[in-house]
CSV table of C-alpha atoms in Angstrom, one decimal:
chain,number,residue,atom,x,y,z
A,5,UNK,CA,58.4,89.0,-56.5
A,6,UNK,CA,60.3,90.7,-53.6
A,7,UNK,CA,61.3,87.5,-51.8
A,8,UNK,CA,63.2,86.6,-55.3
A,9,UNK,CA,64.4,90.0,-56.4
A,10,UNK,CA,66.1,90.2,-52.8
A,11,UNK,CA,67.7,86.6,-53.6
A,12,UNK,CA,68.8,87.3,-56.5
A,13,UNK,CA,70.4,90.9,-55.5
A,14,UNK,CA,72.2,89.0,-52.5
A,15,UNK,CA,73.6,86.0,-53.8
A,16,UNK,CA,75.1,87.9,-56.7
A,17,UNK,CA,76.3,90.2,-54.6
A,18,UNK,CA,78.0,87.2,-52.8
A,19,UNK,CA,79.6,86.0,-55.9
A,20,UNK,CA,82.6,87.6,-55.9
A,21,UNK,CA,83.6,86.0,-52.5
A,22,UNK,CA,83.3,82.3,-53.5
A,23,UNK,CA,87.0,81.6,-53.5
A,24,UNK,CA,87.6,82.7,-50.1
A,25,UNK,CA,84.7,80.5,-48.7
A,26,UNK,CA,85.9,77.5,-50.5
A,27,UNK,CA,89.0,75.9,-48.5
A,28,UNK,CA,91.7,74.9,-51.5
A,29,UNK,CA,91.1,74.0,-55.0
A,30,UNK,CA,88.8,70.7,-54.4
A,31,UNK,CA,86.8,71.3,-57.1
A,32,UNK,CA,87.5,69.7,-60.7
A,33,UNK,CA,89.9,71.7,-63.0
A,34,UNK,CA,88.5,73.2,-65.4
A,35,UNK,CA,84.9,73.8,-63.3
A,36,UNK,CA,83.4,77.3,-63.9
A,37,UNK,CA,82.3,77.2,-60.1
A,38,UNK,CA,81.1,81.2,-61.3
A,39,UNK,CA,78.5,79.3,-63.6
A,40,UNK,CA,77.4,76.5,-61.3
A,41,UNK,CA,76.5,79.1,-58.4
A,42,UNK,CA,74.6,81.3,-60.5
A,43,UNK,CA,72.5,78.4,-61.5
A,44,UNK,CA,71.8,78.0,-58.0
A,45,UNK,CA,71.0,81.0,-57.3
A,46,UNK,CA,67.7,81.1,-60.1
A,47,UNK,CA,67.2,78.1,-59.2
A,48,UNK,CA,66.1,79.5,-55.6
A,49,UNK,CA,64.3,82.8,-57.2
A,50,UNK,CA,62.6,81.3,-60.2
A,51,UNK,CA,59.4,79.5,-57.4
A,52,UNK,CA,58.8,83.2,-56.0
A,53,UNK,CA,58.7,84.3,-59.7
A,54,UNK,CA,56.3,82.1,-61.0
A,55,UNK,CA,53.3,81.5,-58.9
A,56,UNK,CA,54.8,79.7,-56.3
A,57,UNK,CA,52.6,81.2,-53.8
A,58,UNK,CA,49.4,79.2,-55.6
A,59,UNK,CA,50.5,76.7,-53.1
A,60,UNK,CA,48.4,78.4,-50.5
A,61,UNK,CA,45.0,77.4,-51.9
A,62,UNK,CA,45.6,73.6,-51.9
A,63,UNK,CA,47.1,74.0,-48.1
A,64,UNK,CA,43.9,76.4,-47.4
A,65,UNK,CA,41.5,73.4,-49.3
A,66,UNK,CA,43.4,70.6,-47.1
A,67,UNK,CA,44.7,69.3,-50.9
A,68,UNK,CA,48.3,69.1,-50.3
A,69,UNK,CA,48.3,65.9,-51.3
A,70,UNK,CA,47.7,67.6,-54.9
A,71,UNK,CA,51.2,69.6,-54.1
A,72,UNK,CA,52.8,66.3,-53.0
A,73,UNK,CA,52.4,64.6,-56.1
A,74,UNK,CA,53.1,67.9,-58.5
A,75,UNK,CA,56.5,68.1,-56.2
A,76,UNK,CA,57.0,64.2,-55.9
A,77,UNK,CA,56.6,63.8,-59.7
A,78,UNK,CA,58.6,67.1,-61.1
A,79,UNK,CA,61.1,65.8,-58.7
A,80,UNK,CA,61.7,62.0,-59.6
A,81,UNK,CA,61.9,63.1,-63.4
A,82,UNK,CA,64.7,65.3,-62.4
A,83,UNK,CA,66.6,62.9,-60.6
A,84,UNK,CA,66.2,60.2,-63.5
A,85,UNK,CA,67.4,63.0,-65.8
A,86,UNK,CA,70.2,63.5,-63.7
A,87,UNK,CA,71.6,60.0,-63.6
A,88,UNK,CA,70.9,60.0,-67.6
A,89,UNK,CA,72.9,63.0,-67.8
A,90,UNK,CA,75.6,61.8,-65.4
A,91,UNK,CA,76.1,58.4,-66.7
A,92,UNK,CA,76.1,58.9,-70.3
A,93,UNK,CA,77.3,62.5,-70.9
A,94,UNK,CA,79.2,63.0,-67.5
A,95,UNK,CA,78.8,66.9,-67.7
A,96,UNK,CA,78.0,68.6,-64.5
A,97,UNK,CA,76.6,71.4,-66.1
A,98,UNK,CA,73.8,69.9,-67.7
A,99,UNK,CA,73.1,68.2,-64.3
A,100,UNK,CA,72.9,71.4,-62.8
A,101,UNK,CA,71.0,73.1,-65.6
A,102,UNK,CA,68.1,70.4,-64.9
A,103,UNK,CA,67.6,72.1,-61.6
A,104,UNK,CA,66.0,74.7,-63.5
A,105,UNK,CA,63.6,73.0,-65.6
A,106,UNK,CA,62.4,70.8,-62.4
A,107,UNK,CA,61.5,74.0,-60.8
A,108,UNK,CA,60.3,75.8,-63.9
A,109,UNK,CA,58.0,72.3,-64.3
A,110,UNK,CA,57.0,72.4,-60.8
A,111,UNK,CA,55.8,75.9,-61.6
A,112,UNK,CA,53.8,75.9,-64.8
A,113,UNK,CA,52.2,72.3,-63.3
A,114,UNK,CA,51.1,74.1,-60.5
A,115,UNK,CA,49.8,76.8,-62.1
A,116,UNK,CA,47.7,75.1,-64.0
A,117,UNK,CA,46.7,72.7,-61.5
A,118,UNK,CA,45.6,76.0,-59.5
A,119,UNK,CA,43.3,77.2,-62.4
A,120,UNK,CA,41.4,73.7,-63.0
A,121,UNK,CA,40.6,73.2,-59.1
A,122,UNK,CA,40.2,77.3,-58.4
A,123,UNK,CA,39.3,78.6,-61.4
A,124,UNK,CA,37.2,81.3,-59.4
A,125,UNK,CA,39.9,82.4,-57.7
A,126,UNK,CA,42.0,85.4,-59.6
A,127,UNK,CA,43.8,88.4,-58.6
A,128,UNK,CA,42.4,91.7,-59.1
A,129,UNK,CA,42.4,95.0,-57.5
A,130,UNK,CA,43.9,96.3,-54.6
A,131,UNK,CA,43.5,95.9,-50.9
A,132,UNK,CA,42.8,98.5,-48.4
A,133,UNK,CA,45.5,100.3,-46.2
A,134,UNK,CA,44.8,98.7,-42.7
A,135,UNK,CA,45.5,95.2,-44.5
A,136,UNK,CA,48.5,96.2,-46.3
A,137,UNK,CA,49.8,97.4,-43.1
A,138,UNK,CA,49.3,94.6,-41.0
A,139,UNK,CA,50.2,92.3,-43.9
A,140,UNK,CA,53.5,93.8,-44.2
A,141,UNK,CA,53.7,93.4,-40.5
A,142,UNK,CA,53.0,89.8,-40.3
A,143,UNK,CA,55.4,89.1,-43.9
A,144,UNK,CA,58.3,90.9,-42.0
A,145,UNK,CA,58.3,88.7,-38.8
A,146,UNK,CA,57.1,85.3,-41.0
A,147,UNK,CA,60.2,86.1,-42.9
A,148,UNK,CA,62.8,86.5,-39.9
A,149,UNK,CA,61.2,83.2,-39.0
A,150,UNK,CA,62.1,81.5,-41.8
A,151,UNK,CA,66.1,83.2,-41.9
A,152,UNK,CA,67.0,80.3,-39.0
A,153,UNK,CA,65.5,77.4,-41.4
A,154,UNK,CA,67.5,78.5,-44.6
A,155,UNK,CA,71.1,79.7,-42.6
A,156,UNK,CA,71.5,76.6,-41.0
A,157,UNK,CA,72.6,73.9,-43.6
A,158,UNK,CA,73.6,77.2,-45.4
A,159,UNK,CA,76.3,78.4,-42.9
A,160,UNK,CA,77.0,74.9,-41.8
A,161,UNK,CA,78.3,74.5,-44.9
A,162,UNK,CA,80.0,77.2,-45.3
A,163,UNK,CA,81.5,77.0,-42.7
A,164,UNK,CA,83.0,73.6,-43.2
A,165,UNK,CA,84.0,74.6,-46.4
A,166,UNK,CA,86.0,77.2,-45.3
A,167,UNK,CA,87.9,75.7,-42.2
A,168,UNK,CA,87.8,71.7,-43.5
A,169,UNK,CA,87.4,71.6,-47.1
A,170,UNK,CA,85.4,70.6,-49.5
A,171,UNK,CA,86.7,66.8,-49.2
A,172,UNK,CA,84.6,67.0,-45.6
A,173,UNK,CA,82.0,69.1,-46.6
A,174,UNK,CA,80.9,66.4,-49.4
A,175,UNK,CA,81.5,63.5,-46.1
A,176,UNK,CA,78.9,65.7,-44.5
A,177,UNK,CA,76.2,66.8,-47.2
A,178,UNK,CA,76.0,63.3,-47.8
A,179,UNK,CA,75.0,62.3,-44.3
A,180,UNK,CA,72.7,65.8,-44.5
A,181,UNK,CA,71.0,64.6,-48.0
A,182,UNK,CA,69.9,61.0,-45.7
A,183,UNK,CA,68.7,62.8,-43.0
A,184,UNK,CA,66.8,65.3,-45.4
A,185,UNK,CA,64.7,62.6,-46.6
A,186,UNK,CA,64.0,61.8,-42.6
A,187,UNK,CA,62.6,65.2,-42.0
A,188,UNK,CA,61.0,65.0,-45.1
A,189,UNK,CA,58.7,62.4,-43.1
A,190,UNK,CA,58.3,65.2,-40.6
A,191,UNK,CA,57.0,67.7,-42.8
A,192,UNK,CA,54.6,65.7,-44.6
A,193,UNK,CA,53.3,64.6,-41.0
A,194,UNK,CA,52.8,68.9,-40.3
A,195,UNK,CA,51.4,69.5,-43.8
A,196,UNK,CA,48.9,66.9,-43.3
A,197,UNK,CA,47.6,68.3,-39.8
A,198,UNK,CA,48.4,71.5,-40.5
A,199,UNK,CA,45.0,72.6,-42.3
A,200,UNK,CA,42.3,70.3,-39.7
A,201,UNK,CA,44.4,72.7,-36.6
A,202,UNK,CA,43.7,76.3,-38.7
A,203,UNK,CA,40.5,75.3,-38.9
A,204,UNK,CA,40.4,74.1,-35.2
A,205,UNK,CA,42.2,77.5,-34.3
A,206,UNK,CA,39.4,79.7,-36.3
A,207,UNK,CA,36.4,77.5,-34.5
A,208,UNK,CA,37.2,75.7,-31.8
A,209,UNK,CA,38.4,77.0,-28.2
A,210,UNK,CA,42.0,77.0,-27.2
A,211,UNK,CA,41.7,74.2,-24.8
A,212,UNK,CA,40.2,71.9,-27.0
A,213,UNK,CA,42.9,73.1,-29.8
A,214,UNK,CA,45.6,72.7,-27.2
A,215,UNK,CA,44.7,69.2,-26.4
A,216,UNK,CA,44.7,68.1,-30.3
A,217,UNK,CA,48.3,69.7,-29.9
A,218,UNK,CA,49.4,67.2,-27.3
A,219,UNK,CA,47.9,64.2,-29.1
A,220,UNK,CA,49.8,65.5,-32.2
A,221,UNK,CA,53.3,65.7,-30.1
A,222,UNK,CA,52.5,62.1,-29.1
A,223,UNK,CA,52.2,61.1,-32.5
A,224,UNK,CA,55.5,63.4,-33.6
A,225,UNK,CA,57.5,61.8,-30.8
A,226,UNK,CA,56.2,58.1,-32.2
A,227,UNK,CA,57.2,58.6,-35.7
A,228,UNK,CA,60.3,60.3,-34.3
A,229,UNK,CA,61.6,57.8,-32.2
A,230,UNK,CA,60.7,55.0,-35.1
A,231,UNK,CA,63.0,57.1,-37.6
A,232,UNK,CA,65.9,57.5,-35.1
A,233,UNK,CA,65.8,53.8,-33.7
A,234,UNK,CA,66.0,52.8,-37.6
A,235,UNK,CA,68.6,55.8,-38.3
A,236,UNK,CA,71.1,55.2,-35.7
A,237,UNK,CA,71.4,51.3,-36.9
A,238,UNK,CA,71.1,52.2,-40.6
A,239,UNK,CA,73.3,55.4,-41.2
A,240,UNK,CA,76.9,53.7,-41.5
A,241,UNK,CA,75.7,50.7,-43.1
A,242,UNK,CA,73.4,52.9,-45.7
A,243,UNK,CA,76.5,55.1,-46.3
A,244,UNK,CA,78.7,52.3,-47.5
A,245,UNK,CA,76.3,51.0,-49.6
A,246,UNK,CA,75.6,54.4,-51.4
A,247,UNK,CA,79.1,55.7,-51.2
A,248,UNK,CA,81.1,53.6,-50.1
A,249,UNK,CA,83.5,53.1,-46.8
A,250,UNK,CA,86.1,56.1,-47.7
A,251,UNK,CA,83.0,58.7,-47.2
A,252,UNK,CA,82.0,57.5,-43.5
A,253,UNK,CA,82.2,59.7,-40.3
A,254,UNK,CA,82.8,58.5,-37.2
A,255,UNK,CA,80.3,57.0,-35.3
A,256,UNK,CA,79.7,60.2,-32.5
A,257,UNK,CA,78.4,61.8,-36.0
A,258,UNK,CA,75.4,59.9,-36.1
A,259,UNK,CA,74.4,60.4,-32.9
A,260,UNK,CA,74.9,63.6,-33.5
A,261,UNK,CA,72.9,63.6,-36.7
A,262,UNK,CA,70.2,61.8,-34.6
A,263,UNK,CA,69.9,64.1,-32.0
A,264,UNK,CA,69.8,66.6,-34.7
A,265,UNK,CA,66.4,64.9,-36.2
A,266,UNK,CA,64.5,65.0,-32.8
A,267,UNK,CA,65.9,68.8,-31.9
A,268,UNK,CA,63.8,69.5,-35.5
A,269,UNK,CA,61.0,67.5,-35.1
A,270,UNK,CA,60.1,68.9,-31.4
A,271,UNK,CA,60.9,72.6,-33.3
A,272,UNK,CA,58.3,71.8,-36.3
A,273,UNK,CA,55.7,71.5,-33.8
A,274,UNK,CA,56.1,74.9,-33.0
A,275,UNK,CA,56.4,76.0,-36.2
A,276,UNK,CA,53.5,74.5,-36.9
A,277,UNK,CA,51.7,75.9,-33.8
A,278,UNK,CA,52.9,79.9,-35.5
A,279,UNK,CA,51.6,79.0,-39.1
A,280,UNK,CA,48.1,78.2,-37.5
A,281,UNK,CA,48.0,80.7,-34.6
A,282,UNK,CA,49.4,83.8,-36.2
A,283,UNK,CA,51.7,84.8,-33.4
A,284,UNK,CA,54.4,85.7,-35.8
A,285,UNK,CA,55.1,89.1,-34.9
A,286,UNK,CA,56.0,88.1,-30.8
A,287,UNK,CA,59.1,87.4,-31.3
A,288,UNK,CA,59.8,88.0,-34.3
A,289,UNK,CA,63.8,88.8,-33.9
A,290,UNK,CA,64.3,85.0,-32.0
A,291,UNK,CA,65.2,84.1,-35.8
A,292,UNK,CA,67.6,86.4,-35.7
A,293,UNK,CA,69.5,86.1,-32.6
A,294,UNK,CA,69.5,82.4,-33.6
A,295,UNK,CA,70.7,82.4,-37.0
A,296,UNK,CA,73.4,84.5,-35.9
A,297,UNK,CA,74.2,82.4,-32.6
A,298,UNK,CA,74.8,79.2,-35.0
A,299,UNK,CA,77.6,81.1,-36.9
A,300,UNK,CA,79.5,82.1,-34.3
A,301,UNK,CA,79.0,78.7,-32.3
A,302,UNK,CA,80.2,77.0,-36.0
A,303,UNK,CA,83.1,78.9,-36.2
A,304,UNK,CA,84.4,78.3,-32.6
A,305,UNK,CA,83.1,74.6,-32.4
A,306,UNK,CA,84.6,73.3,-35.5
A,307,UNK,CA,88.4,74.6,-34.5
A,308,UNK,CA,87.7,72.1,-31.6
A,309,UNK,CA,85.5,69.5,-32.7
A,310,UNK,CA,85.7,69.9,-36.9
A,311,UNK,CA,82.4,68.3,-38.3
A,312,UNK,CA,81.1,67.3,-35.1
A,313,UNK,CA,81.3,70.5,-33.6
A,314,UNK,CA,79.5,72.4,-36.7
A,315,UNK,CA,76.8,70.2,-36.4
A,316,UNK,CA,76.7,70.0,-32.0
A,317,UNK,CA,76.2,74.1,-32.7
A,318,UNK,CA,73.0,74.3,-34.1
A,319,UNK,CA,71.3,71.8,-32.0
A,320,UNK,CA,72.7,74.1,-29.5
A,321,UNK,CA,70.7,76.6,-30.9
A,322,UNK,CA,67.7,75.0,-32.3
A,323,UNK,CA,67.4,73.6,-28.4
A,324,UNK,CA,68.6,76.2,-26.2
A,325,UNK,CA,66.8,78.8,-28.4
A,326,UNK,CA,64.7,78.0,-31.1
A,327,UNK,CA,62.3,75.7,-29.0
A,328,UNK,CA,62.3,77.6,-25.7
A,329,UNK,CA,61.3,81.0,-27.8
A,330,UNK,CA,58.5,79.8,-29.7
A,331,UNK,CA,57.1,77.8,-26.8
A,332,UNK,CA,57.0,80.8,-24.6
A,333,UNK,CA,55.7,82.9,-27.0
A,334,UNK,CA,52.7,80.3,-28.0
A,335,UNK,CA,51.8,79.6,-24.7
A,336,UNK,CA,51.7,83.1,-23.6
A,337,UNK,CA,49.6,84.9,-26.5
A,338,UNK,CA,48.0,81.8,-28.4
A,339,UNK,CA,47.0,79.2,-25.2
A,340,UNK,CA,47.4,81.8,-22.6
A,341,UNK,CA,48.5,79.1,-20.2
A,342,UNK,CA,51.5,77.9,-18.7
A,343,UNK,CA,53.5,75.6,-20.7
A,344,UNK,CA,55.2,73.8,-17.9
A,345,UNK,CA,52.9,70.6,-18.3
A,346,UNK,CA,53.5,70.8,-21.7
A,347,UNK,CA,57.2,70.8,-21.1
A,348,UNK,CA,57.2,68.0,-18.5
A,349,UNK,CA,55.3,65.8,-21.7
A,350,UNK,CA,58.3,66.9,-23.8
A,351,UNK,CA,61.1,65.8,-21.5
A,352,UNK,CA,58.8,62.4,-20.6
A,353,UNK,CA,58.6,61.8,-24.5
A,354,UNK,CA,63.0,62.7,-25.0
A,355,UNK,CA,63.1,59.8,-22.2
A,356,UNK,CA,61.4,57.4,-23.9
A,357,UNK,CA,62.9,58.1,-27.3
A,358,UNK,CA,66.1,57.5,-25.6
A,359,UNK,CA,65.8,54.4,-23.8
A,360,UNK,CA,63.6,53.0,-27.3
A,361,UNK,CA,66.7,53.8,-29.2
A,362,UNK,CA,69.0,52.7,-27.2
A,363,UNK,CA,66.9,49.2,-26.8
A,364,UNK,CA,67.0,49.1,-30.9
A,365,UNK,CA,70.5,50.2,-31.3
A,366,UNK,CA,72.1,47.0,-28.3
A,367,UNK,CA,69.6,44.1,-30.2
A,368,UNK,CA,70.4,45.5,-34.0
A,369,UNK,CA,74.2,45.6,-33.0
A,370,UNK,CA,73.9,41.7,-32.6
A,371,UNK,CA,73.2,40.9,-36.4
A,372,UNK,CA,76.6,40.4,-38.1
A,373,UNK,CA,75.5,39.9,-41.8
A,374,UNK,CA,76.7,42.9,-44.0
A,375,UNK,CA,75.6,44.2,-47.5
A,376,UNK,CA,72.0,44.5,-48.7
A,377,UNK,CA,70.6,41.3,-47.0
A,378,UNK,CA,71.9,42.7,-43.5
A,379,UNK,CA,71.0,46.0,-44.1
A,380,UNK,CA,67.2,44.5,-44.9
A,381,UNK,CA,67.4,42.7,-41.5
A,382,UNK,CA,68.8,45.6,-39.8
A,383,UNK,CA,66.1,47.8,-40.8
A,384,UNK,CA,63.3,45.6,-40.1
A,385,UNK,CA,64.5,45.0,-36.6
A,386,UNK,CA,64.8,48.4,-36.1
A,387,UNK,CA,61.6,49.5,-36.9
A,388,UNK,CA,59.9,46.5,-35.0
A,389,UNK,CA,61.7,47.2,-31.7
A,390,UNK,CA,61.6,51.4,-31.9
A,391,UNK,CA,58.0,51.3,-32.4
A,392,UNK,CA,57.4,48.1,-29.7
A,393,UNK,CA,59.4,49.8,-26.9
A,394,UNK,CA,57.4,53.4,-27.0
A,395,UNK,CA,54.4,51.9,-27.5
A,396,UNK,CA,55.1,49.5,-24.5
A,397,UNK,CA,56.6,52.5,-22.7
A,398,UNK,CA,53.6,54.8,-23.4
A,399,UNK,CA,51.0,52.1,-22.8
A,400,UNK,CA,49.3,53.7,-19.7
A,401,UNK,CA,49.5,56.9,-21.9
A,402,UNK,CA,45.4,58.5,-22.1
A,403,UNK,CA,47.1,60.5,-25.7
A,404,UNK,CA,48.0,56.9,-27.3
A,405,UNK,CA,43.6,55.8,-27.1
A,406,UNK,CA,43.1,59.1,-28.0
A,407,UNK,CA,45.1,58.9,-31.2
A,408,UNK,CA,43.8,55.6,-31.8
A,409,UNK,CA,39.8,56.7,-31.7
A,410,UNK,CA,40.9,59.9,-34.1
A,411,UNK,CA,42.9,57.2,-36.3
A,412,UNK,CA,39.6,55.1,-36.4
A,413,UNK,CA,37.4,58.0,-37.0
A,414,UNK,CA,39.5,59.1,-40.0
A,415,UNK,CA,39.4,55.3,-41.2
A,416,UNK,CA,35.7,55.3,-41.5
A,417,UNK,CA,34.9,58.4,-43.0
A,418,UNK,CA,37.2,57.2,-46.0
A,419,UNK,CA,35.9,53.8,-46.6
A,420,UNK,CA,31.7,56.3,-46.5
């Protein structure tokens, strides 16, 4: 309830300024652009309104595959409602209005979901003041934590709003929605380990927790390197076929957007590591030093470098800050060990991603057919030789039979 009252109390509060962060009249004629932002905005309270938090028990149960197919389904009715809406009526404002009911769906489905697997489960009463204490404690610095995650499309976009327009700003939220659905891979790769290393963390030692953390970065850099290899051949090609040529960046963007991917998915480990662990409260104003580090980078970069430089700032600051904060601070209260081996693996791992990609991008760069059949070709290729060159790179690697045995162990329990 807080978390959405204070959303909805600061974006209106923002209303008033959305002409000055909005570079020229882009925008249709005739759009209420007043309308359209205050959708938005319950759109982004209404989950912390309506039992969003119910989430927890599935994650806590090790069901998120429950959540993934409440979110997965609310979400493809949308979109087809959407395209229904678009094509036929053409009104914007119904196709932002169907926000709403997704997330209102999302919400009553979970609810009820919630009560039919936990029915046993049900609020009542009121905790003692120790645990309100330290539960306000830990809230505070899990929420700082999450300020870098939602400024940094946030004031990237505003920020190319403001100084380029919204002519490049819709060039680069549509190079942002593709790479979205990347990281979505990454964060259905963390919600399913996520649960088996809380429960490693409450029972098992820290050395044996820390070594399922480096065979879980060896996975992470695998699937990692597999979605750049196939991202760096497929973005332009993708892009034209979706939007056509008029809506492409340059080239440097998508290694920029690449780079970008990796910077994240060696930062969600560590996010990971903090949701498990605990260690919120060390360093707790990182988030904050961070968040406002990327706006001021954004606003001198893109005088310079325009998109490019918007989007070379926060892997500035996901790099040179995010990563080396949260390493430090889970190594030094959670492992209690230096993290410098860890570190070394890290840089070993940004090698071989490199030299995979770079492999995948010279041999895909050969094909010369265009359109669907050579983006087909394309992508197979690029999947084939991403995944072929770390694996032959890691070979020798003791974490690639370890993931294997864990991979085989998991097999055979499901098929018991």
């Amino acid at each position: 309830m807080f978390a959405g009252t204070f959303i909805l109390i600061i974006g209106l509060a923002c209303m008033p300024f959305i002409p000055s962060l909005i570079r020229g009249k882009s925008y249709p004629a005739g759009l209420n652009i007043y309308f359209v932002y205050f959708i938005y905005i319950i759109n982004s309270a209404i989950p912390y309104f309506i039992g969003n938090y119910k989430a927890v028990l599935f994650k806590a149960d090790q069901k998120s595959d429950i959540l993934n197919r409440i979110g997965g389904t609310t979400a493809g009715i949308m979109y087809i409602c959407q395209l229904v809406v678009l094509v036929i009526y053409a009104d914007f404002y119904l196709y932002t209005i169907l926000l709403l009911v997704s997330n209102i769906l999302h919400a009553i489905w979970l609810i009820r979901e919630s009560r039919r697997h936990y029915p046993e489960y049900k609020a009542y009463g009121w905790p003692d003041k120790v645990f309100i204490k330290d539960f306000k404690k830990q809230v505070f610095a899990i929420a700082l934590s999450k300020l870098r995650t939602v400024t940094r499309n946030s004031f990237d976009s505003v920020v190319i709003s403001v100084f380029l327009g919204l002519v490049w700003l819709a060039k680069y939220q549509n190079y942002y929605q593709v790479m979205q659905l990347l990281i979505y891979v990454v964060i259905l790769l963390r919600s399913a380990v996520t649960p088996s290393l809380g429960n490693g963390i409450a029972t098992e030692s820290k050395d044996s927790n820390y070594g399922v953390l480096t065979v879980y970065t060896f996975l992470q850099c695998a699937v990692l390197t597999v979605l750049i290899g196939c991202t760096i051949n497929l973005y332009q090609p993708f892009i034209v076929l979706w939007v056509g040529k008029k809506s492409l960046l340059p080239f440097p963007m998508v290694i920029l957007f690449c780079v970008y991917i990796f910077a994240y998915g060696m930062s969600d480990i560590m996010v990971m590591l903090r949701e498990t662990s605990g260690v919120w409260w060390k360093g707790r104003y990182i988030s904050v030093v961070e968040s406002i580090s990327n706006l001021i980078l954004n606003v001198l970069l893109v005088r310079m470098f325009g998109v490019g430089g918007v989007i070379f700032a926060t892997i500035i600051t996901i790099v040179c800050i995010n990563l080396p904060s949260d390493i430090h601070y889970i190594f030094k209260y959670y492992f209690e060990r230096s993290p410098k081996q860890y570190i070394g693996m890290l840089l070993m791992y940004t090698l071989t991603t490199i030299l995979s990609t770079s492999v995948s991008y010279y041999l895909v760069s050969k094909i010369v057919l265009n359109g669907i059949l050579g983006f087909l070709c394309k992508g197979i290729l690029s999947f084939i030789v991403s995944l072929a060159m770390f694996l032959i790179l890691q070979f020798k690697n003791p974490k690639l039979r370890e993931l294997l045995d864990i991979l085989k162990i998991v097999r055979i329990n499901r098929t018991k």
